[in-house]
């Protein structure tokens, strides 16, 4: 079963068809211009987003959270959940496998994981955080 033939243009709807064609052409031109602008190479530069870990304020906040009694409730909820999942999915700690902790901050999660008997490797991209952890 084929498709019916397209309707023929008559004088009465000729103006409407011309208007529709103009609208489609205008839309296509605008769409193509927008696509070219969004796909330009090289892409337009964007300002760098400042890292929240590069301020002394964040270092102090992490120190308080990770190493004081004030931060104990937060630390308990965050780290105990992570360690429980680690124990569930990686129960055998004696095989010498390492646990990688990216974005280790000041190292408290790594310390807690080591206490559980795992071998840990941590990394931190922020020089400020890594210096404070050292």
PDB file of C-alpha atoms in Angstrom:
ATOM      1  CA  UNK A   1       0.000   0.000   0.000  1.00  0.00           C
ATOM      2  CA  UNK A   2       1.579   3.280  -1.088  1.00  0.00           C
ATOM      3  CA  UNK A   3       1.112   6.798   0.141  1.00  0.00           C
ATOM      4  CA  UNK A   4      -1.499   8.969  -1.525  1.00  0.00           C
ATOM      5  CA  UNK A   5      -0.134  11.530  -3.975  1.00  0.00           C
ATOM      6  CA  UNK A   6       0.481  15.038  -2.608  1.00  0.00           C
ATOM      7  CA  UNK A   7      -2.368  17.487  -3.074  1.00  0.00           C
ATOM      8  CA  UNK A   8      -2.103  19.705  -6.097  1.00  0.00           C
ATOM      9  CA  UNK A   9      -1.684  23.414  -5.619  1.00  0.00           C
ATOM     10  CA  UNK A  10      -4.583  25.527  -6.697  1.00  0.00           C
ATOM     11  CA  UNK A  11      -4.762  29.257  -7.128  1.00  0.00           C
ATOM     12  CA  UNK A  12      -6.795  29.645  -3.907  1.00  0.00           C
ATOM     13  CA  UNK A  13      -4.194  28.045  -1.610  1.00  0.00           C
ATOM     14  CA  UNK A  14      -1.119  29.156  -3.568  1.00  0.00           C
ATOM     15  CA  UNK A  15      -0.507  32.143  -1.298  1.00  0.00           C
ATOM     16  CA  UNK A  16      -0.765  29.960   1.811  1.00  0.00           C
ATOM     17  CA  UNK A  17       1.710  27.459   0.359  1.00  0.00           C
ATOM     18  CA  UNK A  18       4.122  30.295  -0.492  1.00  0.00           C
ATOM     19  CA  UNK A  19       3.826  31.630   3.099  1.00  0.00           C
ATOM     20  CA  UNK A  20       4.480  28.123   4.499  1.00  0.00           C
ATOM     21  CA  UNK A  21       7.531  27.793   2.265  1.00  0.00           C
ATOM     22  CA  UNK A  22       8.863  31.171   3.417  1.00  0.00           C
ATOM     23  CA  UNK A  23       8.338  30.203   7.061  1.00  0.00           C
ATOM     24  CA  UNK A  24      10.166  26.890   6.546  1.00  0.00           C
ATOM     25  CA  UNK A  25      13.033  28.654   4.767  1.00  0.00           C
ATOM     26  CA  UNK A  26      13.345  31.252   7.531  1.00  0.00           C
ATOM     27  CA  UNK A  27      13.260  28.554  10.213  1.00  0.00           C
ATOM     28  CA  UNK A  28      15.900  26.500   8.383  1.00  0.00           C
ATOM     29  CA  UNK A  29      18.201  29.506   7.978  1.00  0.00           C
ATOM     30  CA  UNK A  30      17.906  30.471  11.657  1.00  0.00           C
ATOM     31  CA  UNK A  31      18.393  26.881  12.752  1.00  0.00           C
ATOM     32  CA  UNK A  32      21.505  26.518  10.586  1.00  0.00           C
ATOM     33  CA  UNK A  33      22.941  29.772  11.970  1.00  0.00           C
ATOM     34  CA  UNK A  34      22.359  28.608  15.543  1.00  0.00           C
ATOM     35  CA  UNK A  35      23.918  25.219  14.798  1.00  0.00           C
ATOM     36  CA  UNK A  36      26.996  26.800  13.231  1.00  0.00           C
ATOM     37  CA  UNK A  37      27.402  29.092  16.239  1.00  0.00           C
ATOM     38  CA  UNK A  38      27.080  26.265  18.750  1.00  0.00           C
ATOM     39  CA  UNK A  39      29.367  23.909  16.837  1.00  0.00           C
ATOM     40  CA  UNK A  40      32.130  26.382  16.125  1.00  0.00           C
ATOM     41  CA  UNK A  41      35.676  25.173  16.491  1.00  0.00           C
ATOM     42  CA  UNK A  42      37.518  25.900  18.573  1.00  0.00           C
ATOM     43  CA  UNK A  43      34.674  26.179  21.060  1.00  0.00           C
ATOM     44  CA  UNK A  44      34.263  29.542  22.716  1.00  0.00           C
ATOM     45  CA  UNK A  45      36.338  29.773  25.848  1.00  0.00           C
ATOM     46  CA  UNK A  46      34.610  29.599  29.172  1.00  0.00           C
ATOM     47  CA  UNK A  47      35.989  31.140  32.307  1.00  0.00           C
ATOM     48  CA  UNK A  48      37.522  28.582  34.651  1.00  0.00           C
ATOM     49  CA  UNK A  49      35.394  27.588  37.596  1.00  0.00           C
ATOM     50  CA  UNK A  50      37.268  28.253  40.806  1.00  0.00           C
ATOM     51  CA  UNK A  51      37.885  25.139  42.854  1.00  0.00           C
ATOM     52  CA  UNK A  52      36.213  25.129  46.236  1.00  0.00           C
ATOM     53  CA  UNK A  53      39.212  23.244  47.601  1.00  0.00           C
ATOM     54  CA  UNK A  54      41.684  26.032  46.897  1.00  0.00           C
ATOM     55  CA  UNK A  55      40.651  28.328  49.713  1.00  0.00           C
ATOM     56  CA  UNK A  56      41.867  28.305  53.275  1.00  0.00           C
ATOM     57  CA  UNK A  57      38.226  28.467  54.341  1.00  0.00           C
ATOM     58  CA  UNK A  58      37.599  25.042  52.791  1.00  0.00           C
ATOM     59  CA  UNK A  59      40.739  23.604  54.372  1.00  0.00           C
ATOM     60  CA  UNK A  60      39.599  24.750  57.809  1.00  0.00           C
ATOM     61  CA  UNK A  61      36.093  23.405  57.183  1.00  0.00           C
ATOM     62  CA  UNK A  62      37.546  20.005  56.248  1.00  0.00           C
ATOM     63  CA  UNK A  63      39.871  20.030  59.257  1.00  0.00           C
ATOM     64  CA  UNK A  64      36.938  20.652  61.575  1.00  0.00           C
ATOM     65  CA  UNK A  65      34.789  18.008  59.902  1.00  0.00           C
ATOM     66  CA  UNK A  66      37.504  15.381  59.647  1.00  0.00           C
ATOM     67  CA  UNK A  67      39.512  15.762  62.839  1.00  0.00           C
ATOM     68  CA  UNK A  68      37.414  17.290  65.638  1.00  0.00           C
ATOM     69  CA  UNK A  69      34.577  16.176  67.880  1.00  0.00           C
ATOM     70  CA  UNK A  70      32.369  18.838  66.283  1.00  0.00           C
ATOM     71  CA  UNK A  71      32.575  17.009  62.954  1.00  0.00           C
ATOM     72  CA  UNK A  72      31.954  13.555  64.401  1.00  0.00           C
ATOM     73  CA  UNK A  73      28.231  13.318  63.463  1.00  0.00           C
ATOM     74  CA  UNK A  74      28.907  14.293  59.840  1.00  0.00           C
ATOM     75  CA  UNK A  75      32.019  12.128  59.649  1.00  0.00           C
ATOM     76  CA  UNK A  76      30.171   9.144  61.090  1.00  0.00           C
ATOM     77  CA  UNK A  77      27.324   9.375  58.602  1.00  0.00           C
ATOM     78  CA  UNK A  78      29.555   9.888  55.567  1.00  0.00           C
ATOM     79  CA  UNK A  79      32.441   7.577  56.294  1.00  0.00           C
ATOM     80  CA  UNK A  80      30.579   4.725  57.973  1.00  0.00           C
ATOM     81  CA  UNK A  81      28.319   4.424  54.927  1.00  0.00           C
ATOM     82  CA  UNK A  82      31.341   4.315  52.581  1.00  0.00           C
ATOM     83  CA  UNK A  83      33.144   1.745  54.721  1.00  0.00           C
ATOM     84  CA  UNK A  84      30.047  -0.449  55.016  1.00  0.00           C
ATOM     85  CA  UNK A  85      29.769  -0.531  51.208  1.00  0.00           C
ATOM     86  CA  UNK A  86      33.475  -1.321  50.907  1.00  0.00           C
ATOM     87  CA  UNK A  87      33.111  -4.221  53.350  1.00  0.00           C
ATOM     88  CA  UNK A  88      30.062  -5.474  51.480  1.00  0.00           C
ATOM     89  CA  UNK A  89      31.572  -5.410  47.987  1.00  0.00           C
ATOM     90  CA  UNK A  90      35.226  -6.077  48.863  1.00  0.00           C
ATOM     91  CA  UNK A  91      35.104  -8.279  51.956  1.00  0.00           C
ATOM     92  CA  UNK A  92      38.541  -9.902  51.580  1.00  0.00           C
ATOM     93  CA  UNK A  93      41.080  -7.399  52.852  1.00  0.00           C
ATOM     94  CA  UNK A  94      44.117  -9.654  52.998  1.00  0.00           C
ATOM     95  CA  UNK A  95      44.749 -10.127  49.257  1.00  0.00           C
ATOM     96  CA  UNK A  96      46.936  -7.025  48.987  1.00  0.00           C
ATOM     97  CA  UNK A  97      44.442  -5.183  46.790  1.00  0.00           C
ATOM     98  CA  UNK A  98      44.484  -1.419  47.118  1.00  0.00           C
ATOM     99  CA  UNK A  99      41.545   0.877  47.593  1.00  0.00           C
ATOM    100  CA  UNK A 100      41.891   4.078  45.591  1.00  0.00           C
ATOM    101  CA  UNK A 101      40.431   7.202  47.164  1.00  0.00           C
ATOM    102  CA  UNK A 102      40.383   9.993  44.582  1.00  0.00           C
ATOM    103  CA  UNK A 103      39.866  13.479  45.930  1.00  0.00           C
ATOM    104  CA  UNK A 104      41.110  12.372  49.338  1.00  0.00           C
ATOM    105  CA  UNK A 105      41.070  15.857  50.792  1.00  0.00           C
ATOM    106  CA  UNK A 106      42.808  15.755  54.148  1.00  0.00           C
ATOM    107  CA  UNK A 107      42.972  11.956  54.216  1.00  0.00           C
ATOM    108  CA  UNK A 108      40.499  11.068  56.952  1.00  0.00           C
ATOM    109  CA  UNK A 109      38.486   8.590  54.884  1.00  0.00           C
ATOM    110  CA  UNK A 110      41.740   6.886  53.884  1.00  0.00           C
ATOM    111  CA  UNK A 111      42.751   6.673  57.526  1.00  0.00           C
ATOM    112  CA  UNK A 112      39.453   5.048  58.444  1.00  0.00           C
ATOM    113  CA  UNK A 113      39.743   2.559  55.564  1.00  0.00           C
ATOM    114  CA  UNK A 114      43.286   1.630  56.667  1.00  0.00           C
ATOM    115  CA  UNK A 115      41.957   0.996  60.205  1.00  0.00           C
ATOM    116  CA  UNK A 116      39.628  -1.599  58.656  1.00  0.00           C
ATOM    117  CA  UNK A 117      42.619  -3.499  57.260  1.00  0.00           C
ATOM    118  CA  UNK A 118      42.593  -2.372  53.629  1.00  0.00           C
ATOM    119  CA  UNK A 119      45.584  -1.115  51.669  1.00  0.00           C
ATOM    120  CA  UNK A 120      44.862   2.439  50.590  1.00  0.00           C
ATOM    121  CA  UNK A 121      46.162   4.778  47.925  1.00  0.00           C
ATOM    122  CA  UNK A 122      44.887   8.345  47.989  1.00  0.00           C
ATOM    123  CA  UNK A 123      45.261  11.231  45.594  1.00  0.00           C
ATOM    124  CA  UNK A 124      44.253  14.872  45.708  1.00  0.00           C
ATOM    125  CA  UNK A 125      44.323  17.407  42.881  1.00  0.00           C
ATOM    126  CA  UNK A 126      44.223  20.508  45.064  1.00  0.00           C
ATOM    127  CA  UNK A 127      47.682  21.623  46.058  1.00  0.00           C
ATOM    128  CA  UNK A 128      46.203  23.475  49.011  1.00  0.00           C
ATOM    129  CA  UNK A 129      44.443  20.355  50.345  1.00  0.00           C
ATOM    130  CA  UNK A 130      47.425  18.098  49.661  1.00  0.00           C
ATOM    131  CA  UNK A 131      49.733  20.541  51.457  1.00  0.00           C
ATOM    132  CA  UNK A 132      47.412  20.750  54.441  1.00  0.00           C
ATOM    133  CA  UNK A 133      47.163  16.946  54.576  1.00  0.00           C
ATOM    134  CA  UNK A 134      50.923  16.603  54.496  1.00  0.00           C
TER     135      UNK A 134
END
